[in-house]
Short mmCIF file of C-alpha atoms (C1' of nucleotides) in Angstrom, two decimals:
data_model
loop_
_atom_site.label_atom_id
_atom_site.label_comp_id
_atom_site.label_asym_id
_atom_site.label_seq_id
_atom_site.Cartn_x
_atom_site.Cartn_y
_atom_site.Cartn_z
CA MET A 1 6.53 39.37 -16.61
CA ALA A 2 6.87 36.28 -18.32
CA LYS A 3 3.05 35.67 -18.59
CA ALA A 4 2.26 33.82 -21.85
CA LYS A 5 5.19 31.68 -22.39
CA LYS A 6 5.48 31.19 -18.64
CA THR A 7 1.98 29.84 -18.19
CA GLN A 8 2.75 27.51 -21.24
CA LEU A 9 5.91 26.03 -19.85
CA ASP A 10 4.19 26.01 -16.17
CA GLN A 11 1.63 23.96 -17.67
CA SER A 12 4.02 21.59 -19.53
CA THR A 13 6.57 21.17 -17.04
CA GLU A 14 4.23 21.09 -13.85
CA GLU A 15 1.79 18.62 -15.67
CA LYS A 16 4.90 16.76 -16.24
CA ILE A 17 5.57 16.35 -12.84
CA LYS A 18 2.13 15.78 -11.57
CA ALA A 19 1.75 12.94 -14.50
CA ALA A 20 5.32 11.36 -13.14
CA ALA A 21 4.04 11.68 -9.70
CA GLY A 22 1.02 9.83 -10.24
CA ILE A 23 2.93 6.85 -12.21
CA VAL A 24 5.38 6.66 -9.40
CA PHE A 25 3.10 7.12 -6.37
CA THR A 26 0.51 4.54 -7.88
CA LYS A 27 3.02 1.95 -8.58
CA LYS A 28 5.26 2.12 -5.43
CA GLY A 29 3.06 3.72 -2.73
CA TYR A 30 3.89 6.96 -0.92
CA GLY A 31 6.24 5.50 1.48
CA ASN A 32 8.47 3.31 -1.30
CA ALA A 33 8.52 6.32 -3.69
CA ARG A 34 11.29 8.38 -4.00
CA THR A 35 11.19 12.31 -5.15
CA ARG A 36 14.42 11.54 -7.34
CA ASP A 37 12.23 8.86 -8.88
CA ILE A 38 9.73 10.95 -9.82
CA ALA A 39 12.23 13.47 -11.00
CA GLU A 40 13.28 11.12 -13.11
CA GLU A 41 10.30 9.76 -14.38
CA ALA A 42 9.42 13.32 -15.32
CA GLY A 43 12.74 14.01 -16.91
CA ILE A 44 13.46 17.16 -14.53
CA ASN A 45 15.88 18.07 -11.73
CA LEU A 46 15.01 17.01 -8.34
CA ALA A 47 15.37 20.82 -7.20
CA LEU A 48 12.65 21.62 -9.91
CA LEU A 49 9.93 19.28 -8.30
CA ASN A 50 10.47 21.34 -5.04
CA TYR A 51 10.25 24.56 -7.14
CA TYR A 52 6.97 23.55 -8.35
CA PHE A 53 5.38 21.73 -5.47
CA ARG A 54 6.73 22.67 -2.05
CA SER A 55 7.13 19.05 -0.87
CA LYS A 56 6.87 15.35 -1.71
CA GLU A 57 3.63 15.56 0.99
CA LYS A 58 2.18 18.64 -1.18
CA LEU A 59 2.44 16.96 -4.65
CA PHE A 60 1.22 13.55 -2.88
CA GLN A 61 -2.02 15.42 -2.01
CA ILE A 62 -2.99 16.87 -5.26
CA VAL A 63 -2.34 13.38 -6.80
CA MET A 64 -4.21 11.81 -4.40
CA ALA A 65 -6.97 14.23 -4.46
CA GLU A 66 -7.09 13.83 -8.43
CA ARG A 67 -7.03 9.95 -7.86
CA ILE A 68 -10.09 10.09 -5.42
CA GLU A 69 -12.00 11.90 -7.75
CA LYS A 70 -11.48 9.52 -10.57
CA LEU A 71 -12.32 6.53 -8.60
CA PHE A 72 -15.37 7.76 -6.79
CA GLY A 73 -16.55 10.77 -9.07
CA VAL A 74 -17.83 8.08 -11.60
CA LEU A 75 -20.55 7.17 -8.95
CA ALA A 76 -22.34 10.30 -8.14
CA PRO A 77 -23.81 11.30 -11.49
CA VAL A 78 -24.93 7.95 -12.21
CA LEU A 79 -26.57 7.11 -8.95
CA ASN A 80 -28.30 10.57 -8.86
CA ASP A 81 -29.62 10.33 -12.19
CA ALA A 82 -33.18 10.73 -12.39
CA GLU A 83 -33.80 10.09 -15.86
CA THR A 84 -32.55 6.39 -15.53
CA THR A 85 -34.08 3.30 -14.25
CA LEU A 86 -32.18 1.04 -11.42
CA ASP A 87 -31.08 -1.49 -14.12
CA GLU A 88 -29.65 1.23 -16.48
CA LYS A 89 -27.83 2.55 -13.63
CA LEU A 90 -26.08 -0.80 -12.78
CA GLU A 91 -25.29 -1.24 -16.55
CA LYS A 92 -23.99 2.27 -16.42
CA ILE A 93 -21.95 2.12 -13.56
CA THR A 94 -20.44 -1.31 -14.42
CA GLU A 95 -19.42 -0.17 -18.02
CA ASN A 96 -17.85 3.28 -16.43
CA TYR A 97 -15.99 1.26 -14.17
CA ILE A 98 -14.48 -1.50 -16.04
CA ASP A 99 -13.82 0.87 -19.21
CA MET A 100 -12.02 3.39 -16.72
CA LEU A 101 -10.07 0.42 -14.66
CA LEU A 102 -8.69 -1.36 -17.78
CA GLU A 103 -7.04 1.95 -18.35
CA HIS A 104 -5.98 2.58 -14.62
CA PRO A 105 -6.03 -1.14 -13.31
CA ASP A 106 -4.13 0.00 -10.04
CA LEU A 107 -6.11 2.79 -9.20
CA PRO A 108 -8.38 1.14 -6.55
CA ILE A 109 -5.68 -0.67 -4.74
CA PHE A 110 -3.60 2.61 -4.64
CA VAL A 111 -6.50 4.76 -3.49
CA LEU A 112 -7.37 2.29 -0.75
CA SER A 113 -4.18 1.21 0.63
CA GLU A 114 -3.17 4.96 0.96
CA ILE A 115 -6.48 5.83 3.03
CA ARG A 116 -5.54 2.57 4.85
CA SER A 117 -2.07 3.82 6.13
CA ASN A 118 -3.84 7.60 6.70
CA PRO A 119 -7.46 6.93 7.30
CA GLU A 120 -7.62 10.23 9.40
CA GLN A 121 -6.47 12.26 6.93
CA LEU A 122 -7.83 10.80 3.70
CA ALA A 123 -11.19 9.02 4.48
CA ASN A 124 -13.09 11.75 4.88
CA ARG A 125 -12.33 12.85 1.51
CA VAL A 126 -14.94 10.38 -0.02
CA GLN A 127 -18.15 11.36 0.70
CA ALA A 128 -20.08 8.19 0.30
CA PRO A 129 -22.43 8.59 3.36
CA LYS A 130 -24.52 10.76 1.17
CA LEU A 131 -24.99 8.53 -1.77
CA LEU A 132 -25.48 5.53 0.15
CA LYS A 133 -28.71 7.42 1.99
CA ASP A 134 -29.96 9.79 -0.19
CA SER A 135 -29.48 9.06 -3.76
CA VAL A 136 -32.03 8.51 -6.49
CA PHE A 137 -30.66 4.96 -6.80
CA VAL A 138 -31.16 4.15 -3.22
CA LYS A 139 -34.85 5.37 -3.65
CA GLN A 140 -35.35 3.16 -6.63
CA LEU A 141 -33.81 0.15 -5.08
CA ALA A 142 -36.08 0.93 -1.69
CA GLU A 143 -39.44 0.87 -4.14
CA ARG A 144 -38.34 -2.36 -6.16
CA ARG A 145 -37.21 -4.17 -3.03
CA SER A 146 -37.66 -2.64 0.20
CA ASP A 147 -36.32 -5.74 1.90
CA ILE A 148 -32.81 -5.28 0.38
CA ASN A 149 -30.26 -3.25 2.46
CA PRO A 150 -28.84 -0.73 -0.18
CA LEU A 151 -25.65 -0.87 1.74
CA HIS A 152 -25.34 -4.74 0.69
CA PHE A 153 -26.33 -4.21 -2.61
CA ILE A 154 -23.83 -1.48 -3.46
CA ILE A 155 -20.91 -3.25 -1.88
CA ASN A 156 -21.75 -6.24 -4.19
CA LEU A 157 -21.72 -4.18 -6.89
CA LEU A 158 -18.52 -2.34 -6.06
CA GLY A 159 -16.94 -5.79 -5.01
CA MET A 160 -17.69 -7.49 -8.54
CA ASN A 161 -16.59 -4.71 -10.41
CA LEU A 162 -13.24 -3.41 -8.27
CA PHE A 163 -12.35 -6.49 -6.86
CA PRO A 164 -10.67 -8.04 -9.79
CA PHE A 165 -8.48 -5.25 -10.31
CA VAL A 166 -7.67 -4.88 -6.47
CA ALA A 167 -6.58 -8.54 -6.97
CA LYS A 168 -5.06 -8.53 -10.20
CA PRO A 169 -1.57 -9.24 -9.14
CA VAL A 170 -3.06 -12.48 -8.08
CA LEU A 171 -4.98 -13.19 -10.90
CA GLN A 172 -2.78 -12.25 -13.53
CA PRO A 173 -0.88 -15.34 -12.92
CA VAL A 174 -3.56 -17.71 -13.28
CA LEU A 175 -4.79 -16.05 -16.34
CA GLY A 176 -1.51 -15.80 -18.20
CA SER A 177 -1.54 -13.23 -20.68
CA GLU A 178 -2.75 -9.48 -20.05
CA ASP A 179 -5.01 -9.98 -23.05
CA PHE A 180 -6.50 -12.83 -21.45
CA TYR A 181 -7.20 -10.66 -18.57
CA ARG A 182 -8.71 -7.85 -20.41
CA GLN A 183 -10.94 -10.32 -22.22
CA MET A 184 -12.45 -11.32 -18.58
CA MET A 185 -13.03 -7.99 -17.72
CA VAL A 186 -14.58 -7.05 -20.90
CA GLN A 187 -17.02 -10.14 -20.19
CA ARG A 188 -17.80 -8.69 -16.99
CA LYS A 189 -19.27 -5.63 -18.30
CA LYS A 190 -22.17 -7.87 -19.50
CA LEU A 191 -22.13 -10.28 -16.61
CA ILE A 192 -22.03 -8.15 -13.79
CA PRO A 193 -25.39 -6.15 -14.40
CA ALA A 194 -27.27 -9.62 -14.93
CA TRP A 195 -26.26 -11.24 -11.45
CA MET A 196 -27.04 -7.96 -9.77
CA LYS A 197 -30.68 -7.94 -11.41
CA LEU A 198 -30.82 -11.72 -10.44
CA MET A 199 -30.37 -10.61 -7.05
CA LEU A 200 -33.19 -7.66 -7.52
CA ASP A 201 -35.65 -10.51 -9.00
CA HIS A 202 -35.04 -13.38 -6.78
CA GLY A 203 -33.85 -14.19 -3.41
CA MET B 1 25.40 -23.92 25.11
CA ALA B 2 22.39 -22.10 26.46
CA LYS B 3 19.65 -24.23 25.00
CA ALA B 4 16.71 -24.73 27.40
CA LYS B 5 16.56 -21.29 28.30
CA LYS B 6 17.77 -19.86 25.35
CA THR B 7 15.03 -21.30 23.21
CA GLN B 8 12.55 -20.04 25.65
CA LEU B 9 13.75 -16.35 25.59
CA ASP B 10 14.16 -16.91 21.58
CA GLN B 11 10.62 -17.69 21.22
CA SER B 12 9.46 -15.17 23.42
CA THR B 13 11.48 -12.28 21.95
CA GLU B 14 11.62 -13.63 18.54
CA GLU B 15 7.82 -13.85 18.61
CA LYS B 16 7.39 -10.37 20.34
CA ILE B 17 9.44 -8.86 17.29
CA LYS B 18 7.43 -10.60 14.95
CA ALA B 19 4.13 -9.81 16.12
CA ALA B 20 5.28 -5.91 16.32
CA ALA B 21 6.40 -6.44 12.92
CA GLY B 22 3.20 -7.87 11.86
CA ILE B 23 1.30 -4.99 13.50
CA VAL B 24 3.46 -1.98 11.99
CA PHE B 25 3.74 -3.48 8.44
CA THR B 26 0.32 -4.23 8.45
CA LYS B 27 -0.84 -0.90 9.50
CA LYS B 28 1.77 1.48 7.40
CA GLY B 29 3.16 -0.89 4.64
CA TYR B 30 6.45 -1.88 4.07
CA GLY B 31 7.92 1.98 2.92
CA ASN B 32 6.12 3.80 5.65
CA ALA B 33 7.15 1.50 8.56
CA ARG B 34 10.07 2.21 10.76
CA THR B 35 12.39 -0.33 11.94
CA ARG B 36 12.44 2.03 15.19
CA ASP B 37 8.54 1.80 15.44
CA ILE B 38 8.89 -2.01 14.95
CA ALA B 39 11.22 -2.21 17.96
CA GLU B 40 9.31 0.46 20.06
CA GLU B 41 6.21 -1.68 19.56
CA ALA B 42 8.14 -4.84 20.72
CA GLY B 43 9.36 -3.11 23.64
CA ILE B 44 13.19 -4.00 22.60
CA ASN B 45 16.18 -1.96 21.22
CA LEU B 46 16.75 -1.49 17.72
CA ALA B 47 19.78 -3.53 17.59
CA LEU B 48 17.94 -6.23 18.97
CA LEU B 49 15.78 -6.67 15.83
CA ASN B 50 18.82 -6.72 13.68
CA TYR B 51 20.46 -9.40 15.77
CA TYR B 52 17.43 -11.63 15.52
CA PHE B 53 16.44 -10.74 12.01
CA ARG B 54 19.30 -9.85 9.70
CA SER B 55 17.41 -6.85 8.09
CA LYS B 56 14.12 -5.09 7.95
CA GLU B 57 13.57 -6.83 4.45
CA LYS B 58 14.28 -10.22 6.08
CA LEU B 59 11.98 -9.59 8.84
CA PHE B 60 9.19 -8.49 6.17
CA GLN B 61 9.60 -11.57 4.31
CA ILE B 62 8.98 -13.68 7.12
CA VAL B 63 5.53 -11.40 8.20
CA MET B 64 4.52 -11.53 4.57
CA ALA B 65 4.93 -15.14 4.09
CA GLU B 66 2.78 -15.53 7.04
CA ARG B 67 0.04 -13.19 6.05
CA ILE B 68 -0.20 -14.72 2.50
CA GLU B 69 -0.56 -17.93 3.91
CA LYS B 70 -3.20 -16.73 6.42
CA LEU B 71 -5.07 -14.89 3.48
CA PHE B 72 -4.98 -17.98 0.85
CA GLY B 73 -4.33 -20.70 2.98
CA VAL B 74 -8.17 -20.62 3.65
CA LEU B 75 -9.12 -21.79 0.23
CA ALA B 76 -7.34 -24.95 -0.34
CA PRO B 77 -8.69 -27.13 2.07
CA VAL B 78 -12.10 -26.37 1.47
CA LEU B 79 -12.05 -26.08 -2.68
CA ASN B 80 -10.44 -29.60 -2.59
CA ASP B 81 -12.68 -31.60 -0.02
CA ALA B 82 -14.46 -34.23 -1.57
CA GLU B 83 -16.75 -34.71 1.13
CA THR B 84 -18.58 -31.31 0.73
CA THR B 85 -21.05 -30.22 -1.60
CA LEU B 86 -20.74 -27.11 -3.89
CA ASP B 87 -23.20 -25.29 -1.87
CA GLU B 88 -21.47 -26.44 1.57
CA LYS B 89 -18.32 -25.13 0.11
CA LEU B 90 -19.72 -21.63 -0.49
CA GLU B 91 -20.95 -21.49 3.14
CA LYS B 92 -17.64 -22.93 4.39
CA ILE B 93 -15.39 -20.21 2.50
CA THR B 94 -17.82 -17.52 3.65
CA GLU B 95 -18.03 -18.36 7.12
CA ASN B 96 -14.15 -18.80 7.35
CA TYR B 97 -13.26 -15.66 5.58
CA ILE B 98 -15.61 -13.45 7.51
CA ASP B 99 -14.77 -14.83 10.63
CA MET B 100 -11.35 -14.37 10.07
CA LEU B 101 -11.10 -11.00 8.69
CA LEU B 102 -13.13 -9.50 11.52
CA GLU B 103 -10.36 -10.41 13.46
CA HIS B 104 -7.77 -9.24 10.73
CA PRO B 105 -9.62 -6.74 8.76
CA ASP B 106 -6.56 -5.05 7.08
CA LEU B 107 -5.36 -8.65 6.21
CA PRO B 108 -6.43 -8.24 2.19
CA ILE B 109 -5.42 -4.60 1.60
CA PHE B 110 -2.07 -5.32 3.35
CA VAL B 111 -1.26 -8.28 1.34
CA LEU B 112 -2.46 -7.18 -2.09
CA SER B 113 -0.93 -3.75 -1.95
CA GLU B 114 2.41 -5.01 -1.15
CA ILE B 115 1.85 -7.56 -3.99
CA ARG B 116 1.19 -4.89 -6.26
CA SER B 117 4.05 -2.82 -5.21
CA ASN B 118 6.65 -5.87 -5.61
CA PRO B 119 4.69 -8.27 -7.63
CA GLU B 120 7.91 -10.02 -9.38
CA GLN B 121 8.94 -11.13 -5.77
CA LEU B 122 5.31 -11.78 -4.10
CA ALA B 123 2.90 -12.55 -6.64
CA ASN B 124 4.56 -16.39 -7.45
CA ARG B 125 3.95 -17.33 -4.11
CA VAL B 126 0.09 -17.40 -4.08
CA GLN B 127 -0.56 -20.75 -6.19
CA ALA B 128 -3.93 -19.74 -7.15
CA PRO B 129 -3.54 -21.26 -10.84
CA LYS B 130 -3.70 -25.13 -9.40
CA LEU B 131 -6.87 -24.24 -7.31
CA LEU B 132 -8.49 -22.37 -10.43
CA LYS B 133 -8.36 -25.47 -12.58
CA ASP B 134 -7.93 -28.58 -10.73
CA SER B 135 -10.05 -28.49 -7.61
CA VAL B 136 -13.10 -30.48 -6.80
CA PHE B 137 -14.75 -27.02 -6.64
CA VAL B 138 -14.26 -26.17 -10.03
CA LYS B 139 -15.09 -29.77 -11.07
CA GLN B 140 -18.15 -29.62 -9.04
CA LEU B 141 -19.33 -26.37 -10.82
CA ALA B 142 -18.67 -27.91 -14.30
CA GLU B 143 -20.75 -30.92 -13.72
CA ARG B 144 -23.62 -28.22 -12.47
CA ARG B 145 -23.23 -25.28 -14.68
CA SER B 146 -20.75 -26.07 -17.62
CA ASP B 147 -21.61 -22.69 -18.94
CA ILE B 148 -20.41 -20.69 -15.78
CA ASN B 149 -16.57 -19.82 -15.97
CA PRO B 150 -15.38 -20.87 -12.96
CA LEU B 151 -13.13 -17.83 -12.61
CA HIS B 152 -16.04 -15.19 -12.72
CA PHE B 153 -17.44 -17.57 -10.33
CA ILE B 154 -14.58 -17.45 -7.89
CA ILE B 155 -14.05 -13.69 -8.37
CA ASN B 156 -17.41 -12.84 -7.38
CA LEU B 157 -17.36 -15.08 -4.21
CA LEU B 158 -14.20 -13.89 -3.31
CA GLY B 159 -14.99 -10.30 -4.19
CA MET B 160 -18.40 -10.23 -2.11
CA ASN B 161 -16.21 -11.67 0.82
CA LEU B 162 -13.01 -9.46 0.70
CA PHE B 163 -14.20 -6.46 -0.92
CA PRO B 164 -15.91 -5.17 2.07
CA PHE B 165 -12.61 -5.21 4.17
CA VAL B 166 -10.43 -4.02 1.53
CA ALA B 167 -12.77 -1.10 1.17
CA LYS B 168 -13.37 -0.64 5.12
CA PRO B 169 -11.53 2.74 5.62
CA VAL B 170 -14.36 4.33 3.32
CA LEU B 171 -17.26 2.28 4.43
CA GLN B 172 -16.63 2.75 8.22
CA PRO B 173 -17.47 6.56 8.02
CA VAL B 174 -20.90 5.59 6.17
CA LEU B 175 -21.67 3.19 8.96
CA GLY B 176 -20.54 5.11 11.71
CA SER B 177 -19.56 2.80 14.44
CA GLU B 178 -17.41 -0.24 14.42
CA ASP B 179 -20.00 -2.25 15.95
CA PHE B 180 -22.53 -1.61 13.09
CA TYR B 181 -19.49 -2.61 10.70
CA ARG B 182 -19.14 -5.61 12.47
CA GLN B 183 -22.98 -6.40 12.52
CA MET B 184 -23.15 -5.88 8.61
CA MET B 185 -20.32 -8.27 8.07
CA VAL B 186 -22.02 -10.95 10.12
CA GLN B 187 -25.12 -10.56 8.14
CA ARG B 188 -22.93 -11.30 4.89
CA LYS B 189 -22.11 -14.82 6.51
CA LYS B 190 -25.92 -15.83 5.37
CA LEU B 191 -26.34 -13.56 2.48
CA ILE B 192 -23.77 -14.21 0.28
CA PRO B 193 -23.80 -17.99 -0.13
CA ALA B 194 -27.60 -17.41 -0.86
CA TRP B 195 -26.65 -14.55 -3.34
CA MET B 196 -23.87 -17.06 -5.08
CA LYS B 197 -26.55 -20.16 -5.04
CA LEU B 198 -28.74 -17.42 -7.01
CA MET B 199 -25.99 -17.36 -9.86
CA LEU B 200 -25.77 -21.33 -9.71
CA ASP B 201 -29.57 -21.85 -10.16
CA HIS B 202 -30.93 -19.05 -12.10
CA GLY B 203 -29.16 -16.67 -15.06
"C1'" DA C 1 18.83 45.49 -26.71
"C1'" DA C 2 18.52 46.26 -21.68
"C1'" DA C 3 15.92 45.09 -17.51
"C1'" DA C 4 12.99 42.01 -15.04
"C1'" DT C 5 11.18 37.97 -14.32
"C1'" DA C 6 10.92 33.01 -14.74
"C1'" DT C 7 12.97 28.63 -15.19
"C1'" DT C 8 16.55 25.21 -14.46
"C1'" DT C 9 20.38 23.27 -12.79
"C1'" DA C 10 24.48 21.24 -9.89
"C1'" DA C 11 25.84 21.31 -5.46
"C1'" DT C 12 25.38 20.72 -0.75
"C1'" DC C 13 22.42 20.47 3.71
"C1'" DA C 14 20.00 18.38 7.35
"C1'" DA C 15 17.57 14.68 9.19
"C1'" DA C 16 15.61 10.22 9.07
"C1'" DT C 17 16.91 5.63 8.93
"C1'" DG C 18 18.75 0.93 8.43
"C1'" DA C 19 22.48 -1.33 9.93
"C1'" DT C 20 26.67 -2.43 13.20
"C1'" DT C 21 30.09 -2.42 16.63
"C1'" DA C 22 31.85 -3.02 21.19
"C1'" DA C 23 30.97 -3.60 25.61
"C1'" DA C 24 27.58 -5.17 29.41
"C1'" DT C 25 24.57 -8.45 31.19
"C1'" DA C 26 22.06 -12.67 31.60
"C1'" DT C 27 22.08 -17.58 31.07
"C1'" DT C 28 23.85 -22.25 30.43
"C1'" DT C 29 27.29 -25.64 30.40
"C1'" DT C 30 31.10 -27.80 32.72
"C1'" DA D 1 32.06 -21.37 40.90
"C1'" DA D 2 34.35 -20.75 36.57
"C1'" DA D 3 33.99 -20.79 31.72
"C1'" DA D 4 31.23 -20.57 27.83
"C1'" DT D 5 27.69 -18.85 25.29
"C1'" DA D 6 23.47 -16.36 24.49
"C1'" DT D 7 21.39 -11.82 25.05
"C1'" DT D 8 20.80 -6.74 25.32
"C1'" DT D 9 22.16 -2.10 24.82
"C1'" DA D 10 23.97 2.43 24.08
"C1'" DA D 11 26.61 4.76 20.81
"C1'" DT D 12 27.92 5.18 16.36
"C1'" DC D 13 28.29 4.65 11.34
"C1'" DA D 14 27.02 4.96 6.53
"C1'" DT D 15 23.44 5.77 3.37
"C1'" DT D 16 19.50 7.32 1.41
"C1'" DT D 17 16.43 10.92 0.98
"C1'" DG D 18 13.76 15.15 1.14
"C1'" DA D 19 14.77 19.85 0.79
"C1'" DT D 20 17.63 24.29 -0.08
"C1'" DT D 21 20.98 27.38 -1.97
"C1'" DA D 22 23.01 30.05 -5.08
"C1'" DA D 23 24.39 30.40 -9.58
"C1'" DA D 24 23.28 29.79 -14.71
"C1'" DT D 25 20.29 30.13 -18.45
"C1'" DA D 26 15.84 31.17 -20.77
"C1'" DT D 27 11.89 34.04 -21.54
"C1'" DT D 28 9.27 38.14 -21.21
"C1'" DT D 29 8.40 42.98 -21.00
"C1'" DT D 30 9.70 47.75 -21.48
#
DNA sequence: AAAATATTTAATCAAATGATTAAATATTTT
DNA sequence: AAAATATTTAATCATTTGATTAAATATTTT
């Protein structure tokens, strides 16, 4: 059998296709993406795509699983860290999200819009319920402000972090250059935790 | 010519098709939507769809123009109202948005995701720049807090209002029933202006 | 090197899908 | 009512697109 080299090539070509699929799916969405686009983006033959992954659908599932993990995987470790304070968690989540999203700006809109057009299949992959009920974060919040509904608080935190990326196609023209957009988001790394603390301390 | 009755039927059938297109496009997105789905949803023949609107693309443009107007048209009149205070504007925008979005929950994700997959054609239809630079709202904010960047402030306002709808497919399972989701959003009509005022008064 | 196995491609298929056509039916005008 | 016009449909076309096949090439094992 062709083992050593096979594995090497496998990885290389398979990864190339996966990466290309990620780019094309994320940019166009499942329905607008053509398998030929993906093959071209990967610099390979169309048949090869079906040789490695059985179908467009299968390839999409793999890409989507990675993306969901990337978008929501940031949360769990921070929310459940017993060593950090509530304030530190707000800072950490914001910094992690904005750093990551500056690298992958259309991740949120891609994941959320695909979930919308196929909720029964995708929505359950995000195990948000646990985090929002049993996490250390929720307990810390309850101790400090038992009158604040943790769900509202988390929606605000995620909204301030994710929304500017979801709305990027609309905001970009307002801001002009890509660079100025970036500056705004970097500013928010400090601002968002401050606003969130405001909600904790007053109101 | 068949004028009177023609116009009546025109309206009726044309509107039926447009409404059906709105439903199908909004639910599935352009790429995943089939013209046959739309025809079926409208209860008419496929050919009739092409008789009234030349193509899927043309029909989509019409639906999209309506949706963009619906999503962003709420803003301009309120932001430019010289008769209301800044605080009143925050309340008005929040109430308008949440009332409207409870009726059309997937409007934001639809519009934003279609803009993303076709920015060159759609992004410029939203004339956000003017509102965010010359509006009465921005002037009032500058008078009260010249140190606050109005763009950050508006992103926060829109994020708190729109994000829970953009993320609805993910939040819904957390909340359980549709009814509880609705309750949360109704609560936010009072909460969001309060949080925004907090940012104005402190920080 | 020969055999076995894995990888890649060009060519092709079959189904889905947007669009058209020609004919039938309904409505309006004269 | 007849003619003209508008509306609707069934059938069909042409293209796109996801997928397959059979053959060619490369790689690994023996």
